Structures are given as structure tokens and as C-alpha cells.
Amino acid sequence: MLGRTAASLFWMSRYIERAENIARLTEVGYRIALTPDIGSGHREDWQSTLIAAAGLNTYLERHSAITPEKVQHFLLFDRDNPSSVRSCLETARNNARAVRTALTREMWEALNSTYIDFTAVKASDLRSGKLPEFLDWVRQRSALFRGSMLGTLLRDEGFHFGQLGAFIERVDNTARILDVKYYVLLPTNESVGGDLDAFQWETILRSVSAHRSYRHVYKDRYRPWNIAEFLILRQEMPRSFRFCYGWIERSLEGLLEILGQSPQSRHDALAILSDLKSASMDEIFQSGLHEFLSNFIKRNNDLSSRIAHDFHFL
Amino acid sequence: MLISIHHRTSYRYDRPFNHAIQALRLTPPTDESQIIRSWSITCPGIEYAAEYQDAFGNVVHLVTPPGETDGLEIEASGVIETNDRAGVIGSTHKIVPPAIFLRPTAKTIESPAIAALALQCCRATRLDTLHALLSSIHETVTYDTDATHALTTAAEAFRAKRGVCQDHAHIFIAAAHVLGIPARYVTGYLLIEGDTAAFAHHAWAEAYTDDLGWIGFDAANGVCPTNHYARLAIGFDAPTAAPVRGTMRGAGSEDLSVEVVVRAGDQ
Amino acid sequence: MKFHAFNDQSGGTTRPSAGFDEMVRPDGSIRPAYQKLADWLSQQSRGLMAKKQEEAEAIFRRLGITFAVYGDSASNERLIPFDLIPRIISAKEWRFLERGIEQRVRALNAFLYDIYHRQEIIRAGRIPAELITNNEAFLPEMIGFDPPRKIYSHIIGTDIVRTGENDFFVLEDNLRIPSGVSYMLEDREAMMHLFPELFAAHRVAPVERYPELLRQTLESVAPAGCKGDPTIAVLTPGIYNSAFFEHSFLADQMGVELVQGSDLFVEDGALYMRTIAGKEKVDVLYRRVDDAYLDPLTFRPDSSLGVPGLFDLYRAGHVTIVNAPGTGIADDKAVYAYVPDITEFYTGQKPILQNVPTWRCAIKDECAHVVQNLDTLVVKEVHGSGGYGMLIGPHATKAERASFAKKIAAKPSNYIAQPTLSLSTCPSNVGKGPSPRHVDLRPFVLVGDRVRITPGGLTRVALKKGSLVVNSSQGGGTKDTWVLED
């Protein structure tokens, strides 16, 4: 397989995952805007959304003020924002076109029709409360793509690169969401536990679609300690660090079996996974949650570059 | 006579990179004006070079220096036995139709001024015409190493009335084309006793006549080549006859230096 | 939508005369090859055909052709309309075409070898020297090089038109990088799905082996030093090229890599592609990138579509480029007029297929004829393609003709002229049911260890009533072409 083909599959998956994540973040932001203003105000929440979406700087280069309409447009439709849902779908589709024959028809159609239908939607169509429905649709389409991939794609090199892209993007997203709000998760806050905090905690969980599953696992009210543990260390949580790294490691293992060589990236991934396996929330809070998250985001990024290097992505 | 040649080309890159690639036209031909007594090229990767004869008969080595590199040294050296044929080379590499050398390139495209000069040089025979062109260009265009650069065209150099051997050759070719005479570019070496630097790495033009074949014309010096001249490679113009032609992928800038030493004898 | 690389050769005029009808004789009787189809057509309702037309769209969508569509807007349309009614060519007619095409492509390859070597044909005075040496399509870099098996054009799409029972003309030879073969294959695929019973009722010569034959052809011209099975790759300019679908399709069907320039590099005298496991040597490169962009070291230095050093490797015999650079000299419009002479010169036989009569404005008498008859002729620029710089005499205004006459006078050698041909017609499915429409034919030819011509080819049809323009940009479509076996 060409290095470029592998790169295209990797980035195609990453961008579809990103489109879904941005849609979810936008939805959470929209929800906050509907709730009564508690304390700090909504402006800050949209700012947090932009930070979590890694788009605050790009946004501020273009807009002087943070307003819900502008942020929504920026996150969903802005062609100049490389991480807007629109840009993500376009980049994913271009990558898919370049390697069309490495995809199944189901995958291609899921992606192609999503892109075509998305481009038919104008921002003005989404007034009068149509936004949640639309964001739901984006997430469903992403799920359709992943379902097609899991259900129809041969388990060869291509599949592993697709998986790597998806999980590296997903875990990066989870880490960012946590890092933006890490201060509300610090144990010192727990005693306070006011309405504002409860609201923030729920927001974090909603951003990773985990506000219901949390209850199933913890059978308890929202507690920051648990939330952090849920998103970082629990292997049954499909957007947690631990879960994502389980798949990243498995995909690199799969590539090792096919190619017969063990690249540096696999050692790096194994090291991250074993750190996650042996970590405890005690230690993480002791040594600093923010530091832990920043370090993790960096290690994950480094792994992505290392994969590109090891497999000759260009 | 025997002429010994040392030709060194060095590249320095501002940052290291992979996949440097160089096409070397660094193998002088044996023809009616010269016999190669000994010749060798040293360059990293030369042992794996792809070697072939190009359309004009030049021997080309395509080399890719191994690994990451921040510079490159290419050395060619050997001994050539030359004889004085007053510039007449004859019909080398018979397969190429001489008329192909009527094609202009960006470097040799005529200007109205060059055309005017060419027309003034028309004589009864093609050979006389070419000699008239030779002296006319030699007198009109002053040798000046600061007036032009590697990318200067014939038209530009002729407007400045200044240039180096490359410019004289380009102007000669452009003027010959105006008169319908096939003309081509030659790179080579020139032995000047007591002076090794200035002209050692030299270039001139060759023009075609039906009875004599190809004949050399060195407009920079106003003469036809003698046994002090050794031919290296031919082409349409300086870029296509370049002894070293390379590319680097996505790298920054490069520094190029060429050092040629030509001596009489075989040492 | 534009269909790249096809160019607007078919005259492009409407004429009162109906043209030769390939199905129905002037007396109303049906020609034998079409008998079964005619019977079948008479039994189909308009509703059924409309339903089948919809199904055809779904099939093309499934086959994946839709992804070639550009841009942001509606993308579920096919590039070119598909006409449900097949064109039928009898075994006898095909044998004739096949012989004629083979003769022609062999002669043109021999011509290419000759003009890049000793130029015997010029020495023999059969073509003027200036035609070659002054021609931009003649690539001096190719002089004196022997490509494997001395073949230059391995993949050819010969454009043929018919004007009568036995009158077939070659309109253009297309020896550079002809496209359209994916449409031939997909049209067949669609017809077998849509009308299995009709298909089974005819003994149709298969086309689906084309990718396999292409692969064999490419393998057969591997460099002499290549050990073991040669590695083949298809070089594409990338996803923004209008024929990208075809590049991707052919690579997939042959089971080889589809590469871009950036996937390739030269090292130690060999061409490699970057794979996830390191580098892999490439022996034969089927390139769909124009000559000028192949190698920035030898050709356009600003090209990022090619590979530095590729041409040097080719000349050193370390990789094969298919088709060879410089084949354009043999399908140049100025050279076209000489192809009958060329054929005779290299084969010693009379040409089997005719050329369209062509007047060369470079020749004084012929030029005078052209200028006097501008109202009936099609005048083309020698190096033009895609219908640019063309005058369609019968459709032009007086003023247009006058201004074109001036252009010809200024540079006569830049123009040739041909009569407007009345192309043959075939029944086509157009709204109200089958109705005759003008067609041309592009058979696809492979030249390697032997000449392989896929039976049939791509039939293009002018769907507009009376139109002779088969170009997709102007209402042209494609249809499946059935060559019957005895």
C-alpha cells in the first residue's frame, strides 16, 4: 500500500470523527445558550467551545466579538475554518476520492451523500430551532460511515489506518474537552458543588455523549473525580483515553502482523497505553490534572506524527 | 596535444535533505577533434548511476547521492588528446537531423537587434557568413564577468553588449538561426598557458554546413577552436548542455562553486 | 459536463441529408445484424424504457462513476448521458475494421521509430523534412532511443466514422493518452444488468477482458533488465483531473497502484514508489500525465506532477513509460494527411482504412481550394484540439468566414481543412422512443507483444436530432457497442 493511500485513509477517518465532534460541541453550546444564564455567562461557554474545538485563534482573527450565531457559523459552515464541519467533510471526501478503490461502496456512498446533502444546507435554513435536528443528522451520518467501515471493509492495512485516524482524533477531542474545563473537576471544587458546577459537569459529559452512561457506570450523582476517571481511565467508556488507546495499540499490532516490522510508533503507543493502565486518579490529581492533560495531548500528537513518519505518509 | 583536466563542482545546501538528484553530462566524447586518454568521475552514488547516451550523443550519468546530505562534490578528471582541425568537427552522432538545431529556446530566441546584426553578416558562402558573425559578435559584445548571470538570454546580453562566453555562444546561435543555419551550444575546456582560471571552464557555439559538417565558433575569443579546446557536451543552449543539472525536492537555497584546472601534458 | 481528452472532431454541423442508417435500409427493411434488436425494440413500451433508464442511473451510481463529478453541487448525475439502445456491428464489418486498425497502428509505431532514428521516410522523399523537424510535437529528447519492443504508442483510441455501407474513415488516431475506455466497460456492465435476455439473444464479443489485456500489454514492454514479474503503476495528475475516475478504475481493475508524482522517486538508477513498508521498485509506468509534465529535470521545470529523473531512467532503459513521450508527432493534424503514405511506406500495402480527405493549407493549390470553399469545409488548426480554433464553414457567418480566410492567409501551414461528413445513424432512445441519431466510434487498441483490439469500443452519439456533434459537452452521449460473433 502506498504511503499516500495510508495517509488518505488515516485523514479521511480523522476528519469524519472531527466533524462529528464539532457537531457535538456545537450542540452542547447551543444547549447552554438555552438555559438561564448562571453566574459566569454564556459568552465564556462559547469561548470554551471554541477552545475545545481548537479554533479560538482562527475565530478571533476574523471576528471581534463572540456571538452565538457567529460561532455556530464558524464551527459549521465556515470554509476558512479548516475544522468547520463543512471543511472536515470536504477534506474527508477529497481524501476518500484519492483512494476510492480502497473503500467499499457503502463507505463511499455514506461519505459522498453526506457531503452532498450538507452542502445543500444553508445557515439560514437552520433558524427557528432546526439546529439540533441538523446536528443530530451530522452525528448520525458519521455513525453511518463508521458503521459502513466496520461492517464492510476488509481487515487489511487500510482498515487499521482508518481506525488509527479515528481514535487519535477522538482521544484528542476528549482530552481537549477535559482540559478546557479541568478546573471545575479539581477535588477542591467538590465541596462547593453548587448549581454552576453541576451544570459544568453535565456539560463535559454531554460533550462526549456520556451524561447517561455515567449514571449506568457510577450509579451516583455527578462527581468531578468520577467524571475525570470515566473519561480518562475507564475502558468501557468508548471515548475515554484508555479505550481509544486500546484500539490504537490493537491497530498498530495489526499492522505489525501484516508488515512484519515493529515501528517506533507501536512502542510509543504501548508506552502510553501501559501508563494509562497503571495510572490512578489519585496520582493524576496529585501531579496536576492540567499537566497530565497537556502532556497527554502532546504525546498523542507526537504519536500521530510518528505514525506518519513510520508509514511514509509524505 | 595532451591536455589534462580537473573539473570540480561543489554544492552546499542551507539545510540537509534527501533525494538530491543530478544529471551529469561530464563525459567528453571521442570525436574527430579529440581522443579521450583517460577519464573518471567521482561523486557519491556514481556506482549506482543510471547511464545512457542522450539524444545528442552526450553520455549522461543520473546520480542520487545516498542518504541525507548538506552538500555534494562532483569531480571529473582525465587526459584528452586534441588535434587542431580549425574547429571542424564533422558530422558527429549522425542520427540527429541538423535541422533540429534551428529550434530556438528561451535562451537563444532572436531579438530584432540580433537579427539586424545577422543580416549584415550575410556573405557568399555559409562558411564566410559564419566567420563574419564570429568577428562581428566578438567585436560588438565585450567580455565582462559582471554584466550577466546564468539565466541571461541572448537578447538581454546583446542589448547590454556585454557578457561571458555563455552569452557570446547564445548570441551566436540566435544569429545563426536568423540566417537559417543550424547552431548548437558546446561546453568544454580551454587551455590558456599561464592562465588557468578565466576561460578554463568554457563554452562556445557550433554551426552546421553541408560540406564540412559541424564547425566550432568561439565568439568570446573571436576564433575557431584549436587544439587547446576540449569538447565536453552539446545541447540547444547552456541549460540543456549543462555538465551538472540537478534538482532538490522542497529544500532551501544552494551554493554552487565550480573549479576547473586545465594543464598541458598528462599530469 | 466536459469529457476530457475527447475532442471536437466530428465536424459539428447539421446537414439536411440523414446519413447512412446502420439499422434500416433505404427501402425500410432491416439489416440482418439489427434484426433481433429491431424486433425487440418494437415490443418495448416507452414506460419500460423510461424505467430502465432510471435503473441505468442507479447502476452507474453503484459502479462508482459518480465520484468523478466535480464541484459542490448535485453529484448524482453521470458525466455523459447513456443511451440504452446498443449499436451493433456485424462480424464481417468488425473483421474489416480490425484489420484496418491493426495495419494503421503498426504503421504509426514504425513511423515513430523511424522519425526518432534514421528518418528513412524523409530520405525517401515521402514526407517533407519540415513537417517533422519544425513540428512542436516532435520531441528531440527522444532521438536515438529504442523503447522496449520499439513500441511508442501502446494504448491507442482510433476515432472512426462511417458514411456508407463500406465507407469507414479514420478521423483521428489518438496516440498520446486517449481516454474513454472506462465508459466502454461500464456501458457493457450496465447493458448486461439491464437487458440480460436481449444480450443473451446475441452472440456479443466480450470487452471485459480489457483490463487484463492492458496489464499483459504493459508487462510485455517491461525494461529488458527487469527480473521476475514487472511492477506496474498508473500515474495520475490527481483527483482534480477530469479523467481521474478512469485512472483509478483502471488501476483498480488491473490490481496495480494508482500513483501521483509525489509517490514516486528516483534512487540508485531505479524508480520507486513510497509504500507503508518502505520503497517498492516500479518497472512500467502507465502515465496519464502529459509529456511536458513528466519530468521537471528534462521538461517543464515547474511541473510538480512528474518525477525528477524519470526521463533519464527511461532513456537508460531502467523503466518503461507508456505511452512513450513524443508520440504526439504521429497524431498531429499536419501529419494526419500523410498517414496513407506512411502506412504504405512501412507496410508495403495499400491502407485498408481511409483518411478523411484533407486539404493542407501549407500547400498552395490546396490552400486556394480551401479558401474558395470555406462554406462547405471544416477548417482546423494543426495543433488545436477540443474544437478550439476551428471554423465550421456551413454554420459560420459570412463575416466569420472572411475573418478566418485572413487567418489562413497569415499562416497557411497552421491549418488543414476537411469536408463536413455525414455520420451514420443508429437507433437511440430519445423520449418518444427509438429514433436515428448520428454516431462515431472509438475502438481501443493495445500494442505490446502483439496487437490487441477490444471488439467494439466506445460509441458516442449526438442525442440532439440532426446534430453531428457527438461531444458530451454539446448533448452527446455514449452507448454500448456490440460486435457480433459469427
Coordinates of C-alpha atoms in Angstrom, one line a residue, chain B residues 19-23 25 45 48-56 60 62 64-66 93-97 99-100 102-103 236 240 245-247 249, chain C residues 116-119 123 132-136 138 140-144 261-262 264-269 274 297-298 307-309 311-313 315-316 318:
Chain B
H19 CA 16.8 12.6 -2.6
A20 CA 19.1 15.1 -4.3
I21 CA 19.3 14.1 -7.9
Q22 CA 21.9 15.2 -10.5
A23 CA 22.2 14.5 -14.2
R25 CA 27.0 15.4 -18.7
G45 CA 26.3 7.4 -5.7
Y48 CA 24.7 3.1 -8.9
A49 CA 24.1 5.8 -11.6
A50 CA 21.8 5.2 -14.5
E51 CA 24.0 5.7 -17.5
Y52 CA 22.8 6.4 -21.1
Q53 CA 23.5 8.4 -24.2
D54 CA 21.1 11.3 -24.7
A55 CA 19.5 12.4 -28.0
F56 CA 22.6 14.5 -28.9
V60 CA 24.7 11.1 -19.0
L62 CA 21.9 10.2 -13.3
T64 CA 21.3 10.2 -6.5
P65 CA 23.7 10.7 -3.6
P66 CA 22.7 8.3 -0.8
H93 CA 26.3 11.4 -33.9
K94 CA 24.8 11.1 -37.4
I95 CA 21.3 10.3 -36.2
V96 CA 20.3 13.8 -35.2
P97 CA 19.0 15.8 -38.1
A99 CA 17.8 21.0 -38.7
I100 CA 16.7 20.2 -35.1
L102 CA 17.2 25.5 -35.7
R103 CA 14.9 25.4 -32.8
F236 CA 20.5 23.7 -27.6
T240 CA 20.5 21.7 -22.0
R245 CA 21.9 19.6 -13.8
G246 CA 20.0 18.9 -10.7
T247 CA 17.0 19.3 -8.6
R249 CA 12.8 18.4 -3.6
Chain C
Y116 CA 13.3 9.3 -34.0
H117 CA 16.1 7.3 -35.7
R118 CA 17.3 7.5 -39.3
Q119 CA 14.2 9.2 -40.8
R123 CA 15.2 10.5 -47.0
I132 CA 8.8 16.8 -38.6
T133 CA 11.7 19.0 -37.5
N134 CA 9.7 22.2 -37.3
N135 CA 6.9 20.4 -35.5
E136 CA 6.5 21.2 -31.8
F138 CA 8.4 16.2 -32.4
P140 CA 14.2 15.9 -29.8
E141 CA 14.8 14.3 -26.4
M142 CA 13.5 11.0 -27.9
I143 CA 16.0 10.9 -30.8
G144 CA 18.1 7.7 -31.0
G261 CA 4.2 12.2 -8.9
S262 CA 4.8 12.7 -5.2
L264 CA 7.5 8.3 -6.8
F265 CA 11.2 9.0 -6.6
V266 CA 14.4 8.0 -8.3
E267 CA 17.2 6.4 -6.4
D268 CA 20.3 4.5 -7.5
G269 CA 19.2 4.2 -11.0
R274 CA 6.7 5.1 -1.3
L297 CA 14.6 17.9 -14.9
T298 CA 14.1 17.4 -18.6
V307 CA 9.2 12.8 -11.2
P308 CA 12.7 14.4 -11.4
G309 CA 15.0 12.0 -13.3
F311 CA 13.0 10.6 -18.3
D312 CA 16.7 9.8 -17.7
L313 CA 15.8 6.5 -16.2
R315 CA 16.4 6.5 -21.7
A316 CA 18.8 4.4 -19.6
H318 CA 15.5 1.2 -16.3

